[in-house]
C-alpha cells in the first residue's frame, strides 16, 4: 500500500510531546520503517514548515522530506478537486481547498490517505478517496 500522509499526522509525529498511542502515528512509523511506501506533496511540506518555528526545526523537516517522493497537482487535479469539493458541499460536507487538492491527488495516484482529520473520512463518502483506518482489535472472551 502507498500512503499519502496528511499534515495532521506529520505534525503529531514530529512533536516531542506527541502521544505515541495515536494509531495513525504508529502506522506512519511502520510505513517509514519499510512496511509501506510514503509519499507527500509540496502543500503538506509547506503547511508543516508554517507550523513549526525556528531554523533548526525547519531544516530537520526539509531534510526528512527530501527522501520522500513528492507529487504535485496539475491543472486537471485542480479542476477535479473543485468538483470533489462541490460534490461534498452539496452533500453538506465542508472540505477546505487544500484538503480537496490532497484528496484528489490520492484519488488520481491510487494512494491511501493517512490522516487524523475527520474531514477526509466525511469526504470519502462522496468520492473514491480511500482513508486508512486502524484494524479493529478482537475482544477476548
mmCIF file of C-alpha atoms in Angstrom, residues 46-109:
data_model
loop_
_atom_site.group_PDB
_atom_site.id
_atom_site.type_symbol
_atom_site.label_atom_id
_atom_site.label_comp_id
_atom_site.label_asym_id
_atom_site.label_seq_id
_atom_site.Cartn_x
_atom_site.Cartn_y
_atom_site.Cartn_z
ATOM 1 C CA UNK A 46 4.603 23.987 3.301
ATOM 2 C CA UNK A 47 1.943 23.521 5.989
ATOM 3 C CA UNK A 48 4.474 21.807 8.253
ATOM 4 C CA UNK A 49 7.093 24.489 7.757
ATOM 5 C CA UNK A 50 4.497 27.154 8.556
ATOM 6 C CA UNK A 51 3.512 25.325 11.753
ATOM 7 C CA UNK A 52 6.966 24.773 13.248
ATOM 8 C CA UNK A 53 9.105 27.697 14.297
ATOM 9 C CA UNK A 54 12.840 28.009 14.245
ATOM 10 C CA UNK A 55 15.536 27.402 11.679
ATOM 11 C CA UNK A 56 16.622 24.107 13.257
ATOM 12 C CA UNK A 57 13.110 22.603 13.151
ATOM 13 C CA UNK A 58 12.633 23.774 9.559
ATOM 14 C CA UNK A 59 15.973 22.338 8.470
ATOM 15 C CA UNK A 60 15.129 18.974 10.056
ATOM 16 C CA UNK A 61 11.747 18.841 8.314
ATOM 17 C CA UNK A 62 13.272 19.760 4.950
ATOM 18 C CA UNK A 63 15.969 17.111 5.390
ATOM 19 C CA UNK A 64 13.476 14.377 6.350
ATOM 20 C CA UNK A 65 11.150 15.203 3.475
ATOM 21 C CA UNK A 66 13.973 15.167 0.913
ATOM 22 C CA UNK A 67 13.861 11.360 0.931
ATOM 23 C CA UNK A 68 10.134 11.180 0.156
ATOM 24 C CA UNK A 69 8.612 11.114 -3.318
ATOM 25 C CA UNK A 70 6.857 14.425 -3.959
ATOM 26 C CA UNK A 71 3.692 14.561 -6.062
ATOM 27 C CA UNK A 72 2.326 17.814 -7.433
ATOM 28 C CA UNK A 73 -1.137 18.725 -8.641
ATOM 29 C CA UNK A 74 -1.591 19.691 -12.260
ATOM 30 C CA UNK A 75 -4.400 21.627 -13.940
ATOM 31 C CA UNK A 76 -6.678 18.571 -14.144
ATOM 32 C CA UNK A 77 -6.154 17.880 -10.430
ATOM 33 C CA UNK A 78 -7.288 21.391 -9.544
ATOM 34 C CA UNK A 79 -10.379 21.008 -11.718
ATOM 35 C CA UNK A 80 -11.180 17.601 -10.210
ATOM 36 C CA UNK A 81 -10.545 18.949 -6.681
ATOM 37 C CA UNK A 82 -13.093 21.710 -7.285
ATOM 38 C CA UNK A 83 -15.630 19.127 -8.494
ATOM 39 C CA UNK A 84 -14.875 16.956 -5.449
ATOM 40 C CA UNK A 85 -15.293 19.916 -3.090
ATOM 41 C CA UNK A 86 -18.552 20.956 -4.771
ATOM 42 C CA UNK A 87 -19.953 17.410 -4.542
ATOM 43 C CA UNK A 88 -19.105 17.305 -0.852
ATOM 44 C CA UNK A 89 -20.641 20.741 -0.250
ATOM 45 C CA UNK A 90 -23.894 19.652 -1.959
ATOM 46 C CA UNK A 91 -23.952 16.698 0.460
ATOM 47 C CA UNK A 92 -23.443 19.018 3.434
ATOM 48 C CA UNK A 93 -19.749 18.238 3.951
ATOM 49 C CA UNK A 94 -17.324 21.159 4.132
ATOM 50 C CA UNK A 95 -13.894 20.398 2.686
ATOM 51 C CA UNK A 96 -11.183 23.031 2.542
ATOM 52 C CA UNK A 97 -9.477 23.922 -0.711
ATOM 53 C CA UNK A 98 -6.124 22.364 0.207
ATOM 54 C CA UNK A 99 -7.783 19.231 1.588
ATOM 55 C CA UNK A 100 -9.724 18.863 -1.657
ATOM 56 C CA UNK A 101 -6.479 19.041 -3.657
ATOM 57 C CA UNK A 102 -4.802 16.488 -1.376
ATOM 58 C CA UNK A 103 -7.817 14.169 -1.628
ATOM 59 C CA UNK A 104 -7.754 14.482 -5.420
ATOM 60 C CA UNK A 105 -4.052 13.628 -5.515
ATOM 61 C CA UNK A 106 -4.820 10.465 -3.556
ATOM 62 C CA UNK A 107 -7.614 9.528 -5.958
ATOM 63 C CA UNK A 108 -5.510 10.198 -9.060
ATOM 64 C CA UNK A 109 -2.415 8.341 -7.818
#
